[in-house]
mmCIF file of C-alpha atoms in Angstrom:
data_model
loop_
_atom_site.group_PDB
_atom_site.id
_atom_site.type_symbol
_atom_site.label_atom_id
_atom_site.label_comp_id
_atom_site.label_asym_id
_atom_site.label_seq_id
_atom_site.Cartn_x
_atom_site.Cartn_y
_atom_site.Cartn_z
ATOM 1 C CA UNK A 732 102.331 122.583 45.993
ATOM 2 C CA UNK A 733 104.468 124.512 48.433
ATOM 3 C CA UNK A 734 104.241 123.528 52.086
ATOM 4 C CA UNK A 735 103.334 126.056 54.769
ATOM 5 C CA UNK A 736 106.871 126.190 56.165
ATOM 6 C CA UNK A 737 108.286 126.779 52.709
ATOM 7 C CA UNK A 738 105.905 129.691 52.178
ATOM 8 C CA UNK A 739 106.852 131.229 55.512
ATOM 9 C CA UNK A 740 110.563 130.847 54.754
ATOM 10 C CA UNK A 741 110.295 132.770 51.505
ATOM 11 C CA UNK A 742 108.273 135.677 52.966
ATOM 12 C CA UNK A 743 111.342 137.918 53.635
ATOM 13 C CA UNK A 744 112.482 137.501 50.032
ATOM 14 C CA UNK A 745 108.982 138.234 48.728
ATOM 15 C CA UNK A 746 108.805 141.408 50.829
ATOM 16 C CA UNK A 747 111.882 142.748 49.028
ATOM 17 C CA UNK A 748 110.361 142.259 45.568
ATOM 18 C CA UNK A 749 108.856 145.090 43.574
ATOM 19 C CA UNK A 750 105.122 145.281 42.913
ATOM 20 C CA UNK A 751 105.273 143.631 39.508
ATOM 21 C CA UNK A 752 107.601 140.842 40.656
ATOM 22 C CA UNK A 753 105.482 140.187 43.734
ATOM 23 C CA UNK A 754 102.362 139.930 41.599
ATOM 24 C CA UNK A 755 104.029 137.474 39.218
ATOM 25 C CA UNK A 756 105.246 135.412 42.163
ATOM 26 C CA UNK A 757 101.731 135.271 43.638
ATOM 27 C CA UNK A 758 100.303 134.211 40.285
ATOM 28 C CA UNK A 759 102.871 131.424 39.966
ATOM 29 C CA UNK A 760 102.041 130.186 43.439
ATOM 30 C CA UNK A 761 98.329 130.279 42.677
ATOM 31 C CA UNK A 762 98.859 128.370 39.444
ATOM 32 C CA UNK A 763 100.843 125.725 41.349
ATOM 33 C CA UNK A 764 98.066 125.462 43.914
ATOM 34 C CA UNK A 765 95.354 124.994 41.307
ATOM 35 C CA UNK A 766 97.442 122.473 39.378
ATOM 36 C CA UNK A 767 98.063 120.438 42.520
ATOM 37 C CA UNK A 768 94.379 120.559 43.383
ATOM 38 C CA UNK A 769 93.401 119.365 39.893
ATOM 39 C CA UNK A 770 95.904 116.524 40.146
ATOM 40 C CA UNK A 771 94.536 115.518 43.534
ATOM 41 C CA UNK A 772 91.019 115.474 42.099
ATOM 42 C CA UNK A 773 92.136 113.126 39.328
ATOM 43 C CA UNK A 774 93.860 110.780 41.736
ATOM 44 C CA UNK A 775 90.897 110.570 44.136
ATOM 45 C CA UNK A 776 89.257 107.142 43.561
ATOM 46 C CA UNK A 777 85.578 107.130 42.627
ATOM 47 C CA UNK A 778 83.293 105.857 45.369
ATOM 48 C CA UNK A 779 80.670 103.360 44.176
ATOM 49 C CA UNK A 780 77.042 104.105 44.878
ATOM 50 C CA UNK A 781 74.941 102.142 47.344
ATOM 51 C CA UNK A 782 76.323 99.118 49.103
ATOM 52 C CA UNK A 783 76.399 100.495 52.589
ATOM 53 C CA UNK A 784 73.074 101.749 53.757
ATOM 54 C CA UNK A 785 71.794 105.267 54.106
ATOM 55 C CA UNK A 786 74.768 106.611 56.115
ATOM 56 C CA UNK A 787 77.299 105.390 53.560
ATOM 57 C CA UNK A 788 75.270 106.824 50.705
ATOM 58 C CA UNK A 789 75.138 110.240 52.372
ATOM 59 C CA UNK A 790 78.906 110.115 52.918
ATOM 60 C CA UNK A 791 79.545 109.213 49.287
ATOM 61 C CA UNK A 792 77.323 112.089 48.141
ATOM 62 C CA UNK A 793 79.292 114.490 50.311
ATOM 63 C CA UNK A 794 82.574 113.183 48.923
ATOM 64 C CA UNK A 795 81.378 113.479 45.333
ATOM 65 C CA UNK A 796 80.826 117.246 45.698
ATOM 66 C CA UNK A 797 83.240 119.242 43.568
ATOM 67 C CA UNK A 798 84.719 122.668 44.258
ATOM 68 C CA UNK A 799 83.771 125.183 41.600
ATOM 69 C CA UNK A 800 85.265 128.601 40.870
ATOM 70 C CA UNK A 801 83.694 131.723 39.365
ATOM 71 C CA UNK A 802 84.248 132.332 35.670
ATOM 72 C CA UNK A 803 86.557 135.260 36.419
ATOM 73 C CA UNK A 804 88.864 133.039 38.472
ATOM 74 C CA UNK A 805 88.916 130.317 35.824
ATOM 75 C CA UNK A 806 89.675 132.811 33.043
ATOM 76 C CA UNK A 807 92.479 134.452 35.042
ATOM 77 C CA UNK A 808 93.912 131.099 36.019
ATOM 78 C CA UNK A 809 93.984 129.927 32.394
ATOM 79 C CA UNK A 810 95.633 133.209 31.351
ATOM 80 C CA UNK A 811 98.221 132.859 34.138
ATOM 81 C CA UNK A 812 99.067 129.381 32.768
ATOM 82 C CA UNK A 813 99.375 130.859 29.244
ATOM 83 C CA UNK A 814 96.797 128.332 28.077
ATOM 84 C CA UNK A 815 95.549 130.094 24.952
ATOM 85 C CA UNK A 816 93.265 127.198 23.949
ATOM 86 C CA UNK A 817 91.432 127.166 27.282
ATOM 87 C CA UNK A 818 91.112 130.978 27.210
ATOM 88 C CA UNK A 819 89.665 130.735 23.695
ATOM 89 C CA UNK A 820 87.236 128.055 24.886
ATOM 90 C CA UNK A 821 86.040 130.286 27.742
ATOM 91 C CA UNK A 822 85.629 133.285 25.442
ATOM 92 C CA UNK A 823 83.723 131.252 22.837
ATOM 93 C CA UNK A 824 81.395 129.974 25.574
ATOM 94 C CA UNK A 825 80.322 133.550 26.262
ATOM 95 C CA UNK A 826 82.570 134.541 29.168
ATOM 96 C CA UNK A 827 83.439 138.242 29.068
ATOM 97 C CA UNK A 828 87.147 138.972 28.434
ATOM 98 C CA UNK A 829 86.891 141.858 30.932
ATOM 99 C CA UNK A 830 86.053 139.741 33.994
ATOM 100 C CA UNK A 831 88.317 140.632 36.904
ATOM 101 C CA UNK A 832 89.189 139.510 40.403
ATOM 102 C CA UNK A 833 88.614 141.430 43.646
ATOM 103 C CA UNK A 834 91.622 143.644 42.866
ATOM 104 C CA UNK A 835 90.263 144.601 39.456
ATOM 105 C CA UNK A 836 92.907 142.536 37.631
ATOM 106 C CA UNK A 837 91.725 141.306 34.226
ATOM 107 C CA UNK A 838 93.130 138.555 32.025
ATOM 108 C CA UNK A 839 94.566 141.286 29.797
ATOM 109 C CA UNK A 840 96.438 142.815 32.750
ATOM 110 C CA UNK A 841 97.810 139.390 33.637
ATOM 111 C CA UNK A 842 98.883 138.610 30.074
ATOM 112 C CA UNK A 843 100.652 141.973 29.803
ATOM 113 C CA UNK A 844 102.537 141.289 33.017
ATOM 114 C CA UNK A 845 103.556 137.861 31.711
ATOM 115 C CA UNK A 846 104.530 139.171 28.229
ATOM 116 C CA UNK A 847 102.136 136.728 26.560
ATOM 117 C CA UNK A 848 101.677 138.269 23.101
ATOM 118 C CA UNK A 849 99.349 135.501 21.708
ATOM 119 C CA UNK A 850 96.993 135.857 24.679
ATOM 120 C CA UNK A 851 97.012 139.664 24.527
ATOM 121 C CA UNK A 852 96.151 139.505 20.837
ATOM 122 C CA UNK A 853 93.424 136.902 21.461
ATOM 123 C CA UNK A 854 91.844 138.954 24.262
ATOM 124 C CA UNK A 855 91.923 142.190 22.270
ATOM 125 C CA UNK A 856 90.432 140.443 19.238
ATOM 126 C CA UNK A 857 87.658 139.185 21.535
ATOM 127 C CA UNK A 858 86.781 142.726 22.617
ATOM 128 C CA UNK A 859 88.829 143.109 25.792
ATOM 129 C CA UNK A 860 89.058 146.716 26.990
ATOM 130 C CA UNK A 861 92.564 148.028 26.298
ATOM 131 C CA UNK A 862 92.004 150.678 28.999
ATOM 132 C CA UNK A 863 90.581 148.461 31.746
ATOM 133 C CA UNK A 864 91.618 149.642 35.216
ATOM 134 C CA UNK A 865 92.365 147.634 38.321
ATOM 135 C CA UNK A 866 91.794 148.769 41.923
ATOM 136 C CA UNK A 867 94.816 151.083 41.740
ATOM 137 C CA UNK A 868 93.805 152.457 38.321
ATOM 138 C CA UNK A 869 96.548 150.602 36.435
ATOM 139 C CA UNK A 870 95.771 149.904 32.783
ATOM 140 C CA UNK A 871 97.291 147.051 30.754
ATOM 141 C CA UNK A 872 99.600 149.669 29.189
ATOM 142 C CA UNK A 873 100.883 150.593 32.664
ATOM 143 C CA UNK A 874 101.693 146.923 33.252
ATOM 144 C CA UNK A 875 103.413 146.404 29.898
ATOM 145 C CA UNK A 876 105.384 149.659 30.168
ATOM 146 C CA UNK A 877 106.523 148.901 33.725
ATOM 147 C CA UNK A 878 107.790 145.492 32.665
ATOM 148 C CA UNK A 879 109.412 146.879 29.511
ATOM 149 C CA UNK A 880 107.488 144.615 27.116
ATOM 150 C CA UNK A 881 108.025 146.545 23.875
ATOM 151 C CA UNK A 882 105.896 144.374 21.558
ATOM 152 C CA UNK A 883 102.915 144.535 23.900
ATOM 153 C CA UNK A 884 103.249 148.313 24.271
ATOM 154 C CA UNK A 885 103.229 148.669 20.482
ATOM 155 C CA UNK A 886 100.161 146.419 20.146
ATOM 156 C CA UNK A 887 98.230 148.173 22.922
ATOM 157 C CA UNK A 888 98.924 151.600 21.420
ATOM 158 C CA UNK A 889 97.655 150.327 18.051
ATOM 159 C CA UNK A 890 94.483 149.115 19.772
ATOM 160 C CA UNK A 891 93.743 152.490 21.383
ATOM 161 C CA UNK A 892 95.451 152.315 24.778
ATOM 162 C CA UNK A 893 95.383 155.695 26.535
ATOM 163 C CA UNK A 894 98.902 157.131 26.764
ATOM 164 C CA UNK A 895 97.721 159.708 29.320
ATOM 165 C CA UNK A 896 96.018 157.255 31.692
ATOM 166 C CA UNK A 897 96.882 158.170 35.286
ATOM 167 C CA UNK A 898 96.995 155.537 38.037
ATOM 168 C CA UNK A 899 96.261 156.112 41.725
ATOM 169 C CA UNK A 900 99.856 157.252 42.316
ATOM 170 C CA UNK A 901 99.529 159.927 39.619
ATOM 171 C CA UNK A 902 101.767 158.052 37.166
ATOM 172 C CA UNK A 903 101.285 157.638 33.442
ATOM 173 C CA UNK A 904 102.689 154.611 31.561
ATOM 174 C CA UNK A 905 105.792 156.505 30.435
ATOM 175 C CA UNK A 906 106.496 157.558 34.044
ATOM 176 C CA UNK A 907 106.910 153.919 35.040
ATOM 177 C CA UNK A 908 108.976 152.730 32.080
ATOM 178 C CA UNK A 909 112.703 152.134 32.651
ATOM 179 C CA UNK A 910 113.451 150.237 29.447
ATOM 180 C CA UNK A 911 114.966 152.683 26.936
ATOM 181 C CA UNK A 912 113.513 151.102 23.791
ATOM 182 C CA UNK A 913 110.029 150.873 25.307
ATOM 183 C CA UNK A 914 110.233 154.431 26.657
ATOM 184 C CA UNK A 915 111.287 155.691 23.220
ATOM 185 C CA UNK A 916 108.273 153.926 21.715
ATOM 186 C CA UNK A 917 105.922 155.576 24.238
ATOM 187 C CA UNK A 918 107.375 159.055 23.769
ATOM 188 C CA UNK A 919 107.286 158.719 19.978
ATOM 189 C CA UNK A 920 103.633 157.694 20.118
ATOM 190 C CA UNK A 921 102.870 160.666 22.374
ATOM 191 C CA UNK A 922 104.582 162.997 19.899
ATOM 192 C CA UNK A 923 102.598 161.526 16.992
ATOM 193 C CA UNK A 924 99.365 162.124 18.893
ATOM 194 C CA UNK A 925 100.360 165.732 19.539
ATOM 195 C CA UNK A 926 100.512 165.297 23.315
ATOM 196 C CA UNK A 927 102.130 168.381 24.853
ATOM 197 C CA UNK A 928 103.346 169.022 28.381
ATOM 198 C CA UNK A 929 100.261 171.149 28.951
ATOM 199 C CA UNK A 930 98.002 168.197 28.121
ATOM 200 C CA UNK A 931 100.056 165.953 30.363
ATOM 201 C CA UNK A 932 99.679 168.318 33.334
ATOM 202 C CA UNK A 933 95.989 168.741 32.591
ATOM 203 C CA UNK A 934 95.501 164.986 32.583
ATOM 204 C CA UNK A 935 97.373 164.633 35.868
ATOM 205 C CA UNK A 936 95.164 167.292 37.480
ATOM 206 C CA UNK A 937 91.903 165.869 36.134
ATOM 207 C CA UNK A 938 91.385 163.459 39.036
ATOM 208 C CA UNK A 939 91.876 166.138 41.672
ATOM 209 C CA UNK A 940 89.628 168.560 39.781
ATOM 210 C CA UNK A 941 86.882 165.947 39.746
ATOM 211 C CA UNK A 942 87.364 165.395 43.486
ATOM 212 C CA UNK A 943 87.243 169.137 44.238
ATOM 213 C CA UNK A 944 84.001 169.404 42.249
ATOM 214 C CA UNK A 945 82.546 166.521 44.237
ATOM 215 C CA UNK A 946 83.542 168.151 47.537
ATOM 216 C CA UNK A 947 81.991 171.483 46.551
ATOM 217 C CA UNK A 948 78.779 169.695 45.638
ATOM 218 C CA UNK A 949 78.713 167.954 49.037
ATOM 219 C CA UNK A 950 79.263 171.299 50.762
ATOM 220 C CA UNK A 951 76.425 172.946 48.820
ATOM 221 C CA UNK A 952 74.086 170.101 49.755
ATOM 222 C CA UNK A 953 75.210 170.189 53.389
ATOM 223 C CA UNK A 954 76.294 166.560 53.346
ATOM 224 C CA UNK A 955 78.800 164.907 55.666
ATOM 225 C CA UNK A 956 82.424 165.294 54.546
ATOM 226 C CA UNK A 957 83.717 162.619 56.924
ATOM 227 C CA UNK A 958 81.457 159.817 55.727
ATOM 228 C CA UNK A 959 83.381 156.530 55.187
ATOM 229 C CA UNK A 960 83.941 155.625 51.547
ATOM 230 C CA UNK A 961 84.637 152.172 50.139
ATOM 231 C CA UNK A 962 85.248 148.948 52.009
ATOM 232 C CA UNK A 963 88.291 150.386 53.819
ATOM 233 C CA UNK A 964 86.207 153.104 55.471
ATOM 234 C CA UNK A 965 88.514 155.952 54.479
ATOM 235 C CA UNK A 966 87.150 159.493 54.182
ATOM 236 C CA UNK A 967 87.670 162.022 51.408
ATOM 237 C CA UNK A 968 90.532 163.437 53.452
ATOM 238 C CA UNK A 969 92.191 159.999 53.506
ATOM 239 C CA UNK A 970 91.949 159.875 49.707
ATOM 240 C CA UNK A 971 93.299 163.404 49.275
ATOM 241 C CA UNK A 972 96.169 162.688 51.674
ATOM 242 C CA UNK A 973 97.152 159.457 49.926
ATOM 243 C CA UNK A 974 97.125 161.051 46.463
ATOM 244 C CA UNK A 975 98.691 164.368 47.423
ATOM 245 C CA UNK A 976 95.631 166.401 46.431
ATOM 246 C CA UNK A 977 96.553 169.613 48.222
ATOM 247 C CA UNK A 978 93.678 171.760 46.938
ATOM 248 C CA UNK A 979 91.097 169.125 47.851
ATOM 249 C CA UNK A 980 92.606 168.670 51.324
ATOM 250 C CA UNK A 981 92.648 172.432 51.970
ATOM 251 C CA UNK A 982 88.997 172.678 50.932
ATOM 252 C CA UNK A 983 88.035 169.794 53.218
ATOM 253 C CA UNK A 984 89.907 171.168 56.224
ATOM 254 C CA UNK A 985 88.516 174.654 55.595
ATOM 255 C CA UNK A 986 85.032 173.159 55.983
ATOM 256 C CA UNK A 987 85.977 171.301 59.166
ATOM 257 C CA UNK A 988 86.696 167.818 57.867
ATOM 258 C CA UNK A 989 88.249 165.889 60.743
ATOM 259 C CA UNK A 990 92.029 165.330 60.477
ATOM 260 C CA UNK A 991 91.720 162.569 63.106
ATOM 261 C CA UNK A 992 89.092 160.500 61.248
ATOM 262 C CA UNK A 993 89.970 156.796 61.134
ATOM 263 C CA UNK A 994 89.452 154.122 58.498
ATOM 264 C CA UNK A 995 88.812 150.417 59.073
ATOM 265 C CA UNK A 996 92.485 149.870 60.021
ATOM 266 C CA UNK A 997 92.556 152.806 62.407
ATOM 267 C CA UNK A 998 94.597 154.919 60.003
ATOM 268 C CA UNK A 999 94.188 158.672 60.123
ATOM 269 C CA UNK A 1000 94.752 160.792 56.989
ATOM 270 C CA UNK A 1001 98.268 161.518 58.268
ATOM 271 C CA UNK A 1002 99.054 157.782 58.107
ATOM 272 C CA UNK A 1003 98.058 157.792 54.431
ATOM 273 C CA UNK A 1004 100.140 160.895 53.678
ATOM 274 C CA UNK A 1005 103.171 159.358 55.414
ATOM 275 C CA UNK A 1006 102.765 155.953 53.757
ATOM 276 C CA UNK A 1007 102.657 157.436 50.261
ATOM 277 C CA UNK A 1008 105.284 160.106 50.898
ATOM 278 C CA UNK A 1009 103.005 163.140 50.568
ATOM 279 C CA UNK A 1010 105.072 165.586 52.637
ATOM 280 C CA UNK A 1011 103.109 168.798 51.790
ATOM 281 C CA UNK A 1012 99.912 167.019 52.824
ATOM 282 C CA UNK A 1013 101.544 165.874 56.059
ATOM 283 C CA UNK A 1014 102.569 169.464 56.835
ATOM 284 C CA UNK A 1015 99.042 170.693 56.127
ATOM 285 C CA UNK A 1016 97.466 168.025 58.334
ATOM 286 C CA UNK A 1017 99.845 168.677 61.221
ATOM 287 C CA UNK A 1018 99.121 172.402 60.940
ATOM 288 C CA UNK A 1019 95.437 171.514 61.436
ATOM 289 C CA UNK A 1020 96.069 169.419 64.536
ATOM 290 C CA UNK A 1021 96.912 165.944 63.206
ATOM 291 C CA UNK A 1022 99.211 164.020 65.546
ATOM 292 C CA UNK A 1023 102.382 162.295 64.310
ATOM 293 C CA UNK A 1024 102.073 160.027 67.340
ATOM 294 C CA UNK A 1025 98.547 158.797 66.491
ATOM 295 C CA UNK A 1026 98.343 154.987 66.471
ATOM 296 C CA UNK A 1027 96.399 152.628 64.213
ATOM 297 C CA UNK A 1028 94.708 149.405 65.327
ATOM 298 C CA UNK A 1029 98.133 147.747 65.001
ATOM 299 C CA UNK A 1030 99.759 150.494 67.119
ATOM 300 C CA UNK A 1031 101.454 151.996 64.053
ATOM 301 C CA UNK A 1032 102.190 155.711 63.984
ATOM 302 C CA UNK A 1033 102.519 157.640 60.701
ATOM 303 C CA UNK A 1034 106.291 157.350 61.106
ATOM 304 C CA UNK A 1035 105.992 153.567 61.408
ATOM 305 C CA UNK A 1036 104.148 153.188 58.086
ATOM 306 C CA UNK A 1037 106.518 155.487 56.194
ATOM 307 C CA UNK A 1038 108.789 153.331 54.022
ATOM 308 C CA UNK A 1039 110.856 156.094 52.417
ATOM 309 C CA UNK A 1040 113.799 157.140 54.586
ATOM 310 C CA UNK A 1041 113.970 160.605 53.058
ATOM 311 C CA UNK A 1042 110.292 161.200 53.715
ATOM 312 C CA UNK A 1043 110.692 159.757 57.210
ATOM 313 C CA UNK A 1044 113.491 162.231 57.937
ATOM 314 C CA UNK A 1045 111.246 165.102 56.814
ATOM 315 C CA UNK A 1046 108.431 163.834 59.013
ATOM 316 C CA UNK A 1047 110.780 163.639 62.005
ATOM 317 C CA UNK A 1048 111.860 167.208 61.317
ATOM 318 C CA UNK A 1049 108.203 168.201 61.156
ATOM 319 C CA UNK A 1050 107.588 166.451 64.471
ATOM 320 C CA UNK A 1051 110.429 168.374 66.156
ATOM 321 C CA UNK A 1052 109.166 171.672 64.724
ATOM 322 C CA UNK A 1053 105.684 170.911 65.972
ATOM 323 C CA UNK A 1054 107.025 170.164 69.459
ATOM 324 C CA UNK A 1055 109.008 173.433 69.439
ATOM 325 C CA UNK A 1056 105.928 175.421 68.398
ATOM 326 C CA UNK A 1057 103.830 173.847 71.151
ATOM 327 C CA UNK A 1058 106.541 174.581 73.711
ATOM 328 C CA UNK A 1059 106.739 178.199 72.544
ATOM 329 C CA UNK A 1060 102.964 178.513 72.774
ATOM 330 C CA UNK A 1061 102.998 177.195 76.334
ATOM 331 C CA UNK A 1062 105.720 179.690 77.278
ATOM 332 C CA UNK A 1063 103.781 182.602 75.795
ATOM 333 C CA UNK A 1064 100.635 181.403 77.540
ATOM 334 C CA UNK A 1065 102.475 181.417 80.872
ATOM 335 C CA UNK A 1066 103.805 184.932 80.261
ATOM 336 C CA UNK A 1067 100.329 186.162 79.380
ATOM 337 C CA UNK A 1068 98.891 184.673 82.549
ATOM 338 C CA UNK A 1069 101.604 186.333 84.662
ATOM 339 C CA UNK A 1070 101.017 189.678 82.943
ATOM 340 C CA UNK A 1071 97.289 189.417 83.549
ATOM 341 C CA UNK A 1072 97.915 188.589 87.193
ATOM 342 C CA UNK A 1073 100.344 191.520 87.498
ATOM 343 C CA UNK A 1074 97.873 193.906 85.879
ATOM 344 C CA UNK A 1075 95.229 192.813 88.360
ATOM 345 C CA UNK A 1076 97.602 193.431 91.251
ATOM 346 C CA UNK A 1077 98.429 196.924 89.975
ATOM 347 C CA UNK A 1078 94.720 197.651 89.740
ATOM 348 C CA UNK A 1079 94.291 196.638 93.376
ATOM 349 C CA UNK A 1080 97.204 198.868 94.385
ATOM 350 C CA UNK A 1081 95.640 201.803 92.544
ATOM 351 C CA UNK A 1082 92.304 201.188 94.238
ATOM 352 C CA UNK A 1083 93.977 200.966 97.661
ATOM 353 C CA UNK A 1084 95.921 204.180 96.964
ATOM 354 C CA UNK A 1085 92.743 205.991 95.919
ATOM 355 C CA UNK A 1086 90.930 204.859 99.047
ATOM 356 C CA UNK A 1087 93.822 205.921 101.272
ATOM 357 C CA UNK A 1088 94.028 209.328 99.579
ATOM 358 C CA UNK A 1089 90.292 209.861 99.978
ATOM 359 C CA UNK A 1090 90.454 208.920 103.655
ATOM 360 C CA UNK A 1091 93.316 211.368 104.258
ATOM 361 C CA UNK A 1092 91.352 214.143 102.563
ATOM 362 C CA UNK A 1093 88.357 213.496 104.803
ATOM 363 C CA UNK A 1094 90.603 213.442 107.857
ATOM 364 C CA UNK A 1095 92.143 216.809 106.989
ATOM 365 C CA UNK A 1096 88.711 218.389 106.455
ATOM 366 C CA UNK A 1097 87.506 217.134 109.824
ATOM 367 C CA UNK A 1098 90.604 218.381 111.557
ATOM 368 C CA UNK A 1099 90.107 221.852 110.070
ATOM 369 C CA UNK A 1100 86.465 221.800 111.151
ATOM 370 C CA UNK A 1101 87.457 220.838 114.699
ATOM 371 C CA UNK A 1102 89.915 223.726 114.865
ATOM 372 C CA UNK A 1103 87.159 226.191 113.907
ATOM 373 C CA UNK A 1104 84.911 224.864 116.644
ATOM 374 C CA UNK A 1105 87.734 224.950 119.147
ATOM 375 C CA UNK A 1106 88.085 228.723 118.877
ATOM 376 C CA UNK A 1107 84.600 229.271 120.447
ATOM 377 C CA UNK A 1108 84.910 230.591 124.066
ATOM 378 C CA UNK A 1109 81.789 229.372 125.796
ATOM 379 C CA UNK A 1110 81.786 226.130 127.664
ATOM 380 C CA UNK A 1111 79.100 224.605 125.505
ATOM 381 C CA UNK A 1112 81.224 225.322 122.508
ATOM 382 C CA UNK A 1113 84.192 223.796 124.319
ATOM 383 C CA UNK A 1114 82.113 220.715 125.064
ATOM 384 C CA UNK A 1115 80.982 220.574 121.453
ATOM 385 C CA UNK A 1116 84.515 220.987 120.230
ATOM 386 C CA UNK A 1117 85.486 218.162 122.524
ATOM 387 C CA UNK A 1118 82.629 216.087 121.106
ATOM 388 C CA UNK A 1119 83.675 216.870 117.600
ATOM 389 C CA UNK A 1120 87.243 215.953 118.386
ATOM 390 C CA UNK A 1121 86.113 212.673 119.844
ATOM 391 C CA UNK A 1122 83.825 212.026 116.960
ATOM 392 C CA UNK A 1123 86.587 212.917 114.550
ATOM 393 C CA UNK A 1124 88.771 210.264 116.063
ATOM 394 C CA UNK A 1125 86.123 207.617 115.721
ATOM 395 C CA UNK A 1126 85.135 208.714 112.239
ATOM 396 C CA UNK A 1127 88.706 208.887 111.055
ATOM 397 C CA UNK A 1128 89.193 205.397 112.281
ATOM 398 C CA UNK A 1129 86.067 204.355 110.402
ATOM 399 C CA UNK A 1130 87.258 206.016 107.202
ATOM 400 C CA UNK A 1131 90.651 204.491 107.561
ATOM 401 C CA UNK A 1132 88.934 201.157 107.827
ATOM 402 C CA UNK A 1133 87.358 201.747 104.443
ATOM 403 C CA UNK A 1134 83.944 203.372 105.181
ATOM 404 C CA UNK A 1135 82.722 206.577 103.545
ATOM 405 C CA UNK A 1136 80.853 208.063 106.564
ATOM 406 C CA UNK A 1137 81.301 211.532 107.951
ATOM 407 C CA UNK A 1138 80.746 212.740 111.608
ATOM 408 C CA UNK A 1139 77.329 214.283 112.414
ATOM 409 C CA UNK A 1140 77.036 218.037 111.805
ATOM 410 C CA UNK A 1141 76.773 220.376 114.854
ATOM 411 C CA UNK A 1142 73.358 221.765 115.806
ATOM 412 C CA UNK A 1143 71.980 224.485 113.553
ATOM 413 C CA UNK A 1144 72.273 227.169 116.291
ATOM 414 C CA UNK A 1145 75.990 226.500 116.698
ATOM 415 C CA UNK A 1146 76.513 226.786 112.945
ATOM 416 C CA UNK A 1147 74.611 230.095 113.014
ATOM 417 C CA UNK A 1148 76.715 231.373 115.944
ATOM 418 C CA UNK A 1149 79.861 230.623 114.045
#
């Protein structure tokens, strides 16, 4: 069994492997681990009973305990070792051929990855589901097509494998096949089944249509759109962002789904869109306020989790555009504030001008009135004219100061004399 240091040393090389190669490597390591454990169990000497008192007996009982594994693990382990006889023994004992591990991987998936034709035939003959799906919706045909295993592809198609099965990345088996002979086999089978491009596009859109229907139902029932789903705690918007479901994402955002919702790892939907290269979804999320600088629990931004350099460049461009838009908005906001302030000042000027004009009008009227009274010849009239003149000065001052008062009128007899 590999030592810890050896495992650490090979991590960089493992990180560069593709998905299929990494899975095969992990299976080989697991098989080595189980084989070493079984060998260690055989070499462990049996401890005789009794002969040492109660404490020794309890110790021997503890040492005699054996580690057991679930049936799914044992079936997968036997399939990974290509042990057809052990697999047959498990199946004959009543174990289901469709048992899977926590990732949804069945023995049929594993045998298709390993190009084990006898095991694939044995599992299918025992009733294994040719269209079983793992956690990422891969079928055995996806696995065989990806690895270019022509004989397995032919056998799976004969046993009813779905040529239009779509995995979580939106890929069908023929999308993932790079081996020319295997690809020709897949395309020929699709032609024989009358599969047209229209049917292919319809099958690709089926998952999103189902999701849109689910969202509309939640909206009608008034249920929460941001409720965590699955053990990762992602929301519907996380799922739509990861899969590139533009219509579903638009519907969610239209009904106020949160673009800053976080899953168990602190990822926002924008992290998912960036990780899986869904640029249109990233643009939509940013337009609804998602931040390209948002950090996960591991301090990763959407740019940090983006593995595709071309997508990363587009996200950087989107980030610069977003910054430019925000800067432009701030500039326009400042101009609007200055215009509002200027308009208020002009209003004050107009009000001051109106008040000044009104005061001047009152002053002119009073001056004319004083002149009329000044033409009277008697002394009393002279005194009154003097009083009016004095009052006019005071009143004018008061008006100038902003009051709307007028001087008192002369006695009624004086008005009659005039």
